[in-house]
mmCIF file of C-alpha atoms in Angstrom:
data_model
loop_
_atom_site.group_PDB
_atom_site.id
_atom_site.type_symbol
_atom_site.label_atom_id
_atom_site.label_comp_id
_atom_site.label_asym_id
_atom_site.label_seq_id
_atom_site.Cartn_x
_atom_site.Cartn_y
_atom_site.Cartn_z
ATOM 1 C CA ASN A 1 6.975 2.940 -19.605
ATOM 2 C CA ALA A 2 4.541 0.678 -18.295
ATOM 3 C CA GLY A 3 4.010 0.700 -14.643
ATOM 4 C CA VAL A 4 3.592 -2.458 -12.320
ATOM 5 C CA MET A 5 1.232 -4.912 -14.094
ATOM 6 C CA GLN A 6 -1.008 -7.203 -12.304
ATOM 7 C CA ASN A 7 -3.103 -9.912 -13.666
ATOM 8 C CA PRO A 8 -6.037 -10.848 -13.678
ATOM 9 C CA ARG A 9 -7.825 -7.911 -12.311
ATOM 10 C CA HIS A 10 -10.579 -9.929 -11.055
ATOM 11 C CA LEU A 11 -10.450 -13.732 -9.923
ATOM 12 C CA VAL A 12 -13.201 -15.846 -8.810
ATOM 13 C CA ARG A 13 -12.546 -19.103 -7.280
ATOM 14 C CA ARG A 14 -14.615 -21.594 -5.342
ATOM 15 C CA ARG A 15 -13.494 -22.762 -1.917
ATOM 16 C CA GLY A 16 -10.675 -25.392 -2.129
ATOM 17 C CA GLN A 17 -9.380 -24.230 -5.374
ATOM 18 C CA GLU A 18 -6.117 -22.601 -6.162
ATOM 19 C CA ALA A 19 -5.606 -19.031 -6.938
ATOM 20 C CA ARG A 20 -2.442 -17.682 -8.805
ATOM 21 C CA LEU A 21 -1.844 -13.826 -8.975
ATOM 22 C CA ARG A 22 0.702 -12.496 -11.091
ATOM 23 C CA CYS A 23 2.773 -9.384 -11.060
ATOM 24 C CA SER A 24 5.205 -8.006 -13.656
ATOM 25 C CA PRO A 25 7.459 -5.171 -11.973
ATOM 26 C CA MET A 26 8.187 -1.889 -13.505
ATOM 27 C CA LYS A 27 11.030 -2.148 -16.112
ATOM 28 C CA GLY A 28 14.467 -1.953 -14.245
ATOM 29 C CA HIS A 29 12.816 -2.925 -10.803
ATOM 30 C CA SER A 30 14.250 -5.898 -9.096
ATOM 31 C CA HIS A 31 12.267 -5.541 -5.745
ATOM 32 C CA VAL A 32 8.633 -6.914 -5.478
ATOM 33 C CA TYR A 33 6.210 -6.703 -2.567
ATOM 34 C CA TRP A 34 2.786 -8.170 -2.042
ATOM 35 C CA TYR A 35 0.201 -6.584 0.156
ATOM 36 C CA ARG A 36 -3.419 -7.592 0.916
ATOM 37 C CA GLN A 37 -6.238 -5.249 1.532
ATOM 38 C CA LEU A 38 -9.523 -6.247 3.093
ATOM 39 C CA PRO A 39 -12.522 -3.722 2.571
ATOM 40 C CA GLU A 40 -12.152 -0.604 4.273
ATOM 41 C CA GLU A 41 -8.791 -1.387 5.660
ATOM 42 C CA GLY A 42 -5.325 -0.410 4.946
ATOM 43 C CA LEU A 43 -2.835 -2.509 3.013
ATOM 44 C CA LYS A 44 -1.076 -5.438 5.063
ATOM 45 C CA PHE A 45 2.298 -6.535 4.064
ATOM 46 C CA MET A 46 2.802 -10.069 3.000
ATOM 47 C CA VAL A 47 6.155 -10.765 1.457
ATOM 48 C CA TYR A 48 9.196 -8.905 -0.012
ATOM 49 C CA LEU A 49 11.011 -10.633 -2.798
ATOM 50 C CA GLN A 50 14.142 -10.075 -5.054
ATOM 51 C CA LYS A 51 14.895 -12.139 -8.026
ATOM 52 C CA GLU A 52 14.913 -15.808 -6.959
ATOM 53 C CA ASN A 53 15.079 -14.776 -3.365
ATOM 54 C CA ILE A 54 12.352 -14.385 -0.546
ATOM 55 C CA ILE A 55 13.833 -11.629 1.547
ATOM 56 C CA ASP A 56 11.046 -11.133 4.179
ATOM 57 C CA GLU A 57 7.894 -13.345 4.514
ATOM 58 C CA SER A 58 6.918 -12.416 7.931
ATOM 59 C CA GLY A 59 3.472 -11.278 6.756
ATOM 60 C CA MET A 60 2.693 -14.329 4.719
ATOM 61 C CA PRO A 61 0.228 -16.897 6.431
ATOM 62 C CA LYS A 62 2.052 -20.054 7.406
ATOM 63 C CA GLU A 63 -0.060 -22.487 5.347
ATOM 64 C CA ARG A 64 -1.550 -22.387 1.844
ATOM 65 C CA PHE A 65 0.373 -19.094 0.627
ATOM 66 C CA SER A 66 3.503 -19.006 -1.289
ATOM 67 C CA ALA A 67 5.323 -16.321 -3.311
ATOM 68 C CA GLU A 68 8.044 -16.609 -5.918
ATOM 69 C CA PHE A 69 9.934 -14.169 -8.174
ATOM 70 C CA PRO A 70 11.817 -16.291 -10.772
ATOM 71 C CA LYS A 71 14.810 -15.137 -12.746
ATOM 72 C CA GLU A 72 12.556 -14.834 -15.797
ATOM 73 C CA GLY A 73 8.731 -13.767 -15.745
ATOM 74 C CA PRO A 74 6.501 -12.302 -13.324
ATOM 75 C CA SER A 75 6.197 -12.721 -9.659
ATOM 76 C CA ILE A 76 3.602 -15.198 -8.559
ATOM 77 C CA LEU A 77 1.380 -15.309 -5.284
ATOM 78 C CA ARG A 78 -0.094 -18.525 -5.035
ATOM 79 C CA ILE A 79 -2.895 -19.578 -2.554
ATOM 80 C CA GLN A 80 -3.873 -22.981 -2.413
ATOM 81 C CA GLN A 81 -7.188 -24.469 -1.143
ATOM 82 C CA VAL A 82 -8.681 -21.042 -0.945
ATOM 83 C CA VAL A 83 -11.276 -20.101 1.770
ATOM 84 C CA ARG A 84 -13.561 -17.298 1.943
ATOM 85 C CA GLY A 85 -11.255 -15.313 4.321
ATOM 86 C CA ASP A 86 -8.912 -15.159 1.461
ATOM 87 C CA SER A 87 -11.288 -12.770 -0.581
ATOM 88 C CA ALA A 88 -9.541 -9.314 -0.757
ATOM 89 C CA ALA A 89 -7.599 -7.051 -3.107
ATOM 90 C CA TYR A 90 -3.991 -8.205 -3.498
ATOM 91 C CA PHE A 91 -1.627 -5.507 -4.562
ATOM 92 C CA CYS A 92 2.052 -5.862 -5.782
ATOM 93 C CA ALA A 93 4.650 -3.167 -5.647
ATOM 94 C CA SER A 94 7.857 -2.863 -6.918
ATOM 95 C CA SER A 95 11.108 -0.578 -6.262
ATOM 96 C CA PRO A 96 14.398 -0.046 -8.145
ATOM 97 C CA PRO A 97 17.598 -1.728 -6.675
ATOM 98 C CA GLY A 98 19.168 0.001 -3.960
ATOM 99 C CA GLN A 99 16.014 1.501 -2.627
ATOM 100 C CA GLY A 100 13.998 0.372 0.048
ATOM 101 C CA GLY A 101 10.239 0.120 0.870
ATOM 102 C CA GLU A 102 9.617 3.606 0.409
ATOM 103 C CA LYS A 103 8.251 5.225 -2.831
ATOM 104 C CA LEU A 104 6.829 1.899 -3.934
ATOM 105 C CA PHE A 105 5.175 1.813 -7.204
ATOM 106 C CA PHE A 106 1.867 -0.113 -6.909
ATOM 107 C CA GLY A 107 0.012 -2.047 -9.403
ATOM 108 C CA SER A 108 -3.786 -1.896 -9.797
ATOM 109 C CA GLY A 109 -4.401 -4.982 -7.680
ATOM 110 C CA THR A 110 -6.043 -8.387 -8.205
ATOM 111 C CA GLN A 111 -9.503 -8.542 -6.537
ATOM 112 C CA LEU A 112 -9.844 -12.198 -5.502
ATOM 113 C CA SER A 113 -13.545 -13.498 -4.639
ATOM 114 C CA VAL A 114 -13.804 -16.998 -2.980
ATOM 115 C CA LEU A 115 -17.333 -18.478 -3.318
ATOM 116 C CA GLY B 1 0.860 -3.181 19.720
ATOM 117 C CA GLU B 2 2.230 -1.145 16.904
ATOM 118 C CA SER B 3 -0.365 0.563 14.649
ATOM 119 C CA VAL B 4 -0.658 3.421 12.443
ATOM 120 C CA GLY B 5 -4.189 4.749 12.545
ATOM 121 C CA LEU B 6 -6.236 7.607 11.350
ATOM 122 C CA HIS B 7 -8.649 9.763 13.538
ATOM 123 C CA LEU B 8 -11.441 10.429 10.754
ATOM 124 C CA PRO B 9 -12.594 7.609 8.600
ATOM 125 C CA THR B 10 -14.588 10.229 6.139
ATOM 126 C CA LEU B 11 -13.848 13.967 5.398
ATOM 127 C CA SER B 12 -16.227 15.852 3.350
ATOM 128 C CA VAL B 13 -15.100 19.430 2.000
ATOM 129 C CA GLN B 14 -16.213 21.897 -0.458
ATOM 130 C CA GLU B 15 -14.444 22.413 -3.634
ATOM 131 C CA GLY B 16 -11.783 25.008 -3.181
ATOM 132 C CA ASP B 17 -11.593 24.605 0.660
ATOM 133 C CA ASN B 18 -8.437 23.401 2.297
ATOM 134 C CA SER B 19 -8.433 19.776 3.505
ATOM 135 C CA ILE B 20 -6.580 18.291 6.537
ATOM 136 C CA ILE B 21 -6.182 14.470 6.944
ATOM 137 C CA ASN B 22 -4.797 13.267 10.189
ATOM 138 C CA CYS B 23 -2.939 10.207 11.412
ATOM 139 C CA ALA B 24 -1.496 8.825 14.577
ATOM 140 C CA TYR B 25 1.317 6.263 14.878
ATOM 141 C CA SER B 26 2.455 4.371 18.119
ATOM 142 C CA ASN B 27 5.960 3.446 17.318
ATOM 143 C CA SER B 28 8.420 6.326 18.361
ATOM 144 C CA ALA B 29 11.136 4.566 16.647
ATOM 145 C CA SER B 30 9.477 5.181 13.251
ATOM 146 C CA ASP B 31 11.659 7.321 11.192
ATOM 147 C CA TYR B 32 10.083 7.792 7.881
ATOM 148 C CA PHE B 33 6.351 8.337 6.715
ATOM 149 C CA ILE B 34 4.557 8.410 3.627
ATOM 150 C CA TRP B 35 1.036 9.467 2.490
ATOM 151 C CA TYR B 36 -0.696 7.585 -0.315
ATOM 152 C CA LYS B 37 -3.817 8.427 -2.457
ATOM 153 C CA GLN B 38 -6.003 5.472 -3.524
ATOM 154 C CA GLU B 39 -8.664 5.969 -5.942
ATOM 155 C CA SER B 40 -11.411 3.379 -6.492
ATOM 156 C CA GLY B 41 -10.154 0.225 -8.320
ATOM 157 C CA LYS B 42 -6.551 1.494 -8.213
ATOM 158 C CA GLY B 43 -3.470 0.818 -6.250
ATOM 159 C CA PRO B 44 -2.034 3.423 -3.879
ATOM 160 C CA GLN B 45 -0.287 6.374 -5.559
ATOM 161 C CA PHE B 46 2.821 8.125 -3.537
ATOM 162 C CA ILE B 47 1.898 11.699 -2.749
ATOM 163 C CA ILE B 48 4.523 13.004 -0.360
ATOM 164 C CA ASP B 49 6.821 11.676 2.341
ATOM 165 C CA ILE B 50 8.727 12.868 5.336
ATOM 166 C CA ARG B 51 11.644 11.886 7.417
ATOM 167 C CA SER B 52 11.575 11.995 11.188
ATOM 168 C CA ASN B 53 14.322 14.806 11.297
ATOM 169 C CA MET B 54 11.893 17.188 9.761
ATOM 170 C CA ASP B 55 8.620 18.594 10.987
ATOM 171 C CA LYS B 56 7.249 19.893 7.602
ATOM 172 C CA ARG B 57 7.563 19.118 4.001
ATOM 173 C CA GLN B 58 5.811 20.829 1.139
ATOM 174 C CA GLY B 59 4.825 19.661 -2.285
ATOM 175 C CA GLN B 60 2.476 20.883 -5.181
ATOM 176 C CA ARG B 61 -0.609 21.792 -3.229
ATOM 177 C CA VAL B 62 0.215 19.285 -0.441
ATOM 178 C CA THR B 63 2.012 19.739 2.738
ATOM 179 C CA VAL B 64 2.805 17.134 5.350
ATOM 180 C CA LEU B 65 3.339 18.025 8.970
ATOM 181 C CA LEU B 66 4.948 15.758 11.630
ATOM 182 C CA ASN B 67 4.732 16.097 15.276
ATOM 183 C CA LYS B 68 6.857 13.795 16.869
ATOM 184 C CA THR B 69 6.088 14.794 20.571
ATOM 185 C CA VAL B 70 2.479 13.455 19.969
ATOM 186 C CA LYS B 71 3.264 11.112 17.135
ATOM 187 C CA HIS B 72 0.980 12.596 14.802
ATOM 188 C CA LEU B 73 1.208 13.566 11.142
ATOM 189 C CA SER B 74 -1.194 15.346 8.857
ATOM 190 C CA LEU B 75 -1.727 15.914 5.274
ATOM 191 C CA GLN B 76 -2.885 19.366 4.081
ATOM 192 C CA ILE B 77 -4.407 19.785 0.660
ATOM 193 C CA ALA B 78 -4.901 23.155 -0.671
ATOM 194 C CA ALA B 79 -7.630 24.255 -2.839
ATOM 195 C CA THR B 80 -9.251 20.899 -2.911
ATOM 196 C CA GLN B 81 -10.516 19.576 -6.167
ATOM 197 C CA PRO B 82 -12.993 16.905 -7.240
ATOM 198 C CA GLY B 83 -9.794 14.863 -8.590
ATOM 199 C CA ASP B 84 -8.709 14.742 -5.096
ATOM 200 C CA SER B 85 -11.606 12.530 -3.981
ATOM 201 C CA ALA B 86 -10.244 9.294 -2.882
ATOM 202 C CA VAL B 87 -9.069 7.271 0.202
ATOM 203 C CA TYR B 88 -5.765 8.585 1.695
ATOM 204 C CA PHE B 89 -3.570 6.376 3.773
ATOM 205 C CA CYS B 90 -0.632 7.129 5.891
ATOM 206 C CA ALA B 91 2.141 4.602 6.043
ATOM 207 C CA GLU B 92 5.260 4.068 8.052
ATOM 208 C CA ALA B 93 8.423 2.578 6.425
ATOM 209 C CA ARG B 94 11.017 0.835 8.492
ATOM 210 C CA ALA B 95 14.339 -0.365 7.579
ATOM 211 C CA THR B 96 12.989 -3.924 6.899
ATOM 212 C CA ASN B 97 11.185 -2.601 3.801
ATOM 213 C CA LYS B 98 7.743 -3.252 5.233
ATOM 214 C CA LEU B 99 5.346 -0.346 5.038
ATOM 215 C CA ILE B 100 2.721 -0.208 7.835
ATOM 216 C CA PHE B 101 -0.440 1.368 6.617
ATOM 217 C CA GLY B 102 -3.151 3.038 8.511
ATOM 218 C CA THR B 103 -6.748 2.414 7.763
ATOM 219 C CA GLY B 104 -7.572 5.142 5.672
ATOM 220 C CA THR B 105 -9.562 8.316 5.475
ATOM 221 C CA LEU B 106 -12.186 8.743 2.628
ATOM 222 C CA LEU B 107 -11.892 12.474 1.203
ATOM 223 C CA ALA B 108 -15.158 13.431 -0.503
ATOM 224 C CA VAL B 109 -15.007 16.766 -2.384
ATOM 225 C CA GLN B 110 -18.463 18.470 -2.805
ATOM 226 C CA PRO B 111 -18.782 20.685 -6.004
#
């Protein structure tokens, strides 16, 4: 029973490039959450999605960031025209249908480094 | 503003001793709290949770205490082991499905 799978584990981009982070939830989970973690800080909520729907994107920056969770395939967090301040660990979590944000199952994260 | 924060950024304990990690929260309307453990290079791992209608909950070697009067919760780890070395986060869960995480405490277990 595979857990939440994120790839790539490490992603290096130059300023102005695009970053695509992928997340496959646990089997049977239809809720996906994205969090960002800066060094020596806690995780900050970004967005909550269900299949084909964005439920809460209140933590997403207004520009350059977008997220999707299509009917088929992984959830994608997309960052356009990356800047150095985007460097962080991005974690995805999933939960089963009918459960809220508690008891999330987290992936191992994608470490984004912007040069 | 709202926040969930930790008193001690680093805690060093001897193997076999008990550990206590503290957390303060500011929103008295919060009704659900979770402790997570994060090892280096990994995502947070659920340890134990507690609802606001409780003041204590026990798991295997771990106990969470909630003091709503002073808006404080703590995580107690009995007989701390080297494998317990990690960063520990408290988090506040709300009806909107967002978790509000604290900054974290690094627990270092000395052999």
